[in-house]
């Protein structure tokens, strides 16, 4: 899972395996290990009706309604948007890059903009 943070916008991008894990377990999480502490970011299933997020003790927790998760897992829907206070939230499937990116993209979703 990747996150992109810019000002008051947080974007979560999930691979195929992470989308499946979110559907099966109701949670997907990742961690960045700094020298003195860890930064954790996760998406958790919720019975709420909208995306929401909180930042507590070095952890961003985005809660996603189970209805959204089901649609995310079972359809071609690319993502969902929401708002938590001043912070814009976006959860989306991570597609293979069109350019020649050096990162491992073997588990990314096929890019719909690539025509063979």
Tab-separated table of C-alpha atoms in Angstrom:
chain	number	residue	atom	x	y	z
A	1	UNK	CA	0.000	0.000	0.000
A	2	UNK	CA	1.228	3.444	-0.857
A	3	UNK	CA	0.147	6.750	0.546
A	4	UNK	CA	0.593	10.184	-0.915
A	5	UNK	CA	0.199	13.165	1.373
A	6	UNK	CA	0.067	16.707	0.065
A	7	UNK	CA	-1.171	19.483	2.304
A	8	UNK	CA	-4.703	18.460	3.370
A	9	UNK	CA	-4.998	15.508	1.021
A	10	UNK	CA	-4.241	11.853	1.779
A	11	UNK	CA	-4.376	9.249	-0.978
A	12	UNK	CA	-4.140	5.487	-0.357
A	13	UNK	CA	-3.257	3.224	-3.309
A	14	UNK	CA	-3.730	-0.540	-2.950
A	15	UNK	CA	-2.377	-3.480	-4.943
A	16	UNK	CA	-4.535	-6.438	-5.981
A	17	UNK	CA	-3.435	-8.466	-2.946
A	18	UNK	CA	-4.174	-5.588	-0.565
A	19	UNK	CA	-7.651	-5.062	-2.017
A	20	UNK	CA	-8.340	-8.788	-1.548
A	21	UNK	CA	-6.983	-8.692	2.011
A	22	UNK	CA	-9.170	-5.691	2.845
A	23	UNK	CA	-12.191	-7.608	1.541
A	24	UNK	CA	-11.345	-10.804	3.423
A	25	UNK	CA	-10.048	-9.452	6.742
A	26	UNK	CA	-11.572	-5.977	6.903
A	27	UNK	CA	-8.159	-4.404	7.445
A	28	UNK	CA	-4.963	-3.722	5.532
A	29	UNK	CA	-1.957	-2.035	7.086
A	30	UNK	CA	1.601	-0.956	6.303
A	31	UNK	CA	4.462	0.494	8.297
A	32	UNK	CA	7.523	2.671	7.725
A	33	UNK	CA	10.296	2.114	10.285
A	34	UNK	CA	12.150	5.270	11.275
A	35	UNK	CA	15.134	5.240	13.636
A	36	UNK	CA	13.177	6.126	16.784
A	37	UNK	CA	9.601	5.216	15.893
A	38	UNK	CA	7.281	3.679	13.337
A	39	UNK	CA	4.741	5.365	11.091
A	40	UNK	CA	1.714	3.115	10.516
A	41	UNK	CA	-1.070	3.616	8.009
A	42	UNK	CA	-4.103	1.395	7.652
A	43	UNK	CA	-7.555	1.039	6.212
A	44	UNK	CA	-10.180	-0.610	8.397
A	45	UNK	CA	-13.757	-1.682	7.703
A	46	UNK	CA	-16.468	0.385	9.347
A	47	UNK	CA	-20.240	0.364	9.674
A	48	UNK	CA	-20.281	4.113	8.994
A	49	UNK	CA	-21.633	5.472	5.711
A	50	UNK	CA	-18.635	7.571	4.634
A	51	UNK	CA	-14.852	7.471	4.577
A	52	UNK	CA	-13.245	8.968	7.654
A	53	UNK	CA	-9.736	9.165	9.044
A	54	UNK	CA	-7.854	9.906	12.202
A	55	UNK	CA	-4.208	10.401	13.138
A	56	UNK	CA	-3.246	9.141	16.579
A	57	UNK	CA	0.211	8.299	17.918
A	58	UNK	CA	2.075	8.002	14.609
A	59	UNK	CA	-0.785	6.143	12.926
A	60	UNK	CA	-3.221	7.168	10.195
A	61	UNK	CA	-6.359	5.046	10.316
A	62	UNK	CA	-8.774	5.463	7.431
A	63	UNK	CA	-12.113	3.802	8.078
A	64	UNK	CA	-14.044	2.626	5.037
A	65	UNK	CA	-17.660	1.473	5.013
A	66	UNK	CA	-18.057	-2.251	4.373
A	67	UNK	CA	-20.434	-1.446	1.501
A	68	UNK	CA	-17.640	0.514	-0.206
A	69	UNK	CA	-15.147	-2.269	0.463
A	70	UNK	CA	-17.484	-4.837	-1.106
A	71	UNK	CA	-17.913	-2.679	-4.208
A	72	UNK	CA	-14.156	-1.991	-4.340
A	73	UNK	CA	-13.360	-5.718	-4.222
A	74	UNK	CA	-16.071	-7.081	-6.529
A	75	UNK	CA	-16.275	-4.445	-9.283
A	76	UNK	CA	-14.048	-2.408	-11.584
A	77	UNK	CA	-14.628	0.679	-9.440
A	78	UNK	CA	-11.289	2.495	-9.234
A	79	UNK	CA	-11.732	4.320	-5.950
A	80	UNK	CA	-13.672	6.353	-3.423
A	81	UNK	CA	-13.382	9.935	-2.174
A	82	UNK	CA	-14.278	11.432	1.168
A	83	UNK	CA	-13.545	14.209	3.612
A	84	UNK	CA	-12.453	14.133	7.257
A	85	UNK	CA	-12.566	17.662	8.592
A	86	UNK	CA	-10.230	19.626	6.334
A	87	UNK	CA	-8.535	16.502	4.967
A	88	UNK	CA	-9.576	15.152	1.570
A	89	UNK	CA	-9.403	11.332	1.434
A	90	UNK	CA	-8.965	9.092	-1.573
A	91	UNK	CA	-8.711	5.304	-1.709
A	92	UNK	CA	-7.918	3.786	-5.087
A	93	UNK	CA	-6.580	0.741	-6.854
A	94	UNK	CA	-2.903	1.007	-7.793
A	95	UNK	CA	-2.436	0.613	-11.541
A	96	UNK	CA	0.686	-0.346	-13.429
A	97	UNK	CA	2.508	2.840	-14.450
A	98	UNK	CA	2.592	3.737	-18.131
A	99	UNK	CA	6.125	5.125	-17.840
A	100	UNK	CA	9.124	2.937	-17.062
A	101	UNK	CA	8.964	3.032	-13.279
A	102	UNK	CA	11.657	1.037	-11.461
A	103	UNK	CA	9.426	-0.100	-8.590
A	104	UNK	CA	7.948	-3.605	-8.447
A	105	UNK	CA	4.509	-3.387	-10.057
A	106	UNK	CA	3.834	-7.110	-10.416
A	107	UNK	CA	0.821	-6.967	-8.058
A	108	UNK	CA	-0.654	-3.731	-9.407
A	109	UNK	CA	-3.902	-3.671	-11.354
A	110	UNK	CA	-3.629	-3.650	-15.152
A	111	UNK	CA	-3.692	-0.052	-16.382
A	112	UNK	CA	-6.881	0.579	-18.412
A	113	UNK	CA	-5.019	3.231	-20.427
A	114	UNK	CA	-2.585	0.673	-21.884
A	115	UNK	CA	-4.011	-0.783	-25.079
A	116	UNK	CA	-2.332	-3.861	-26.505
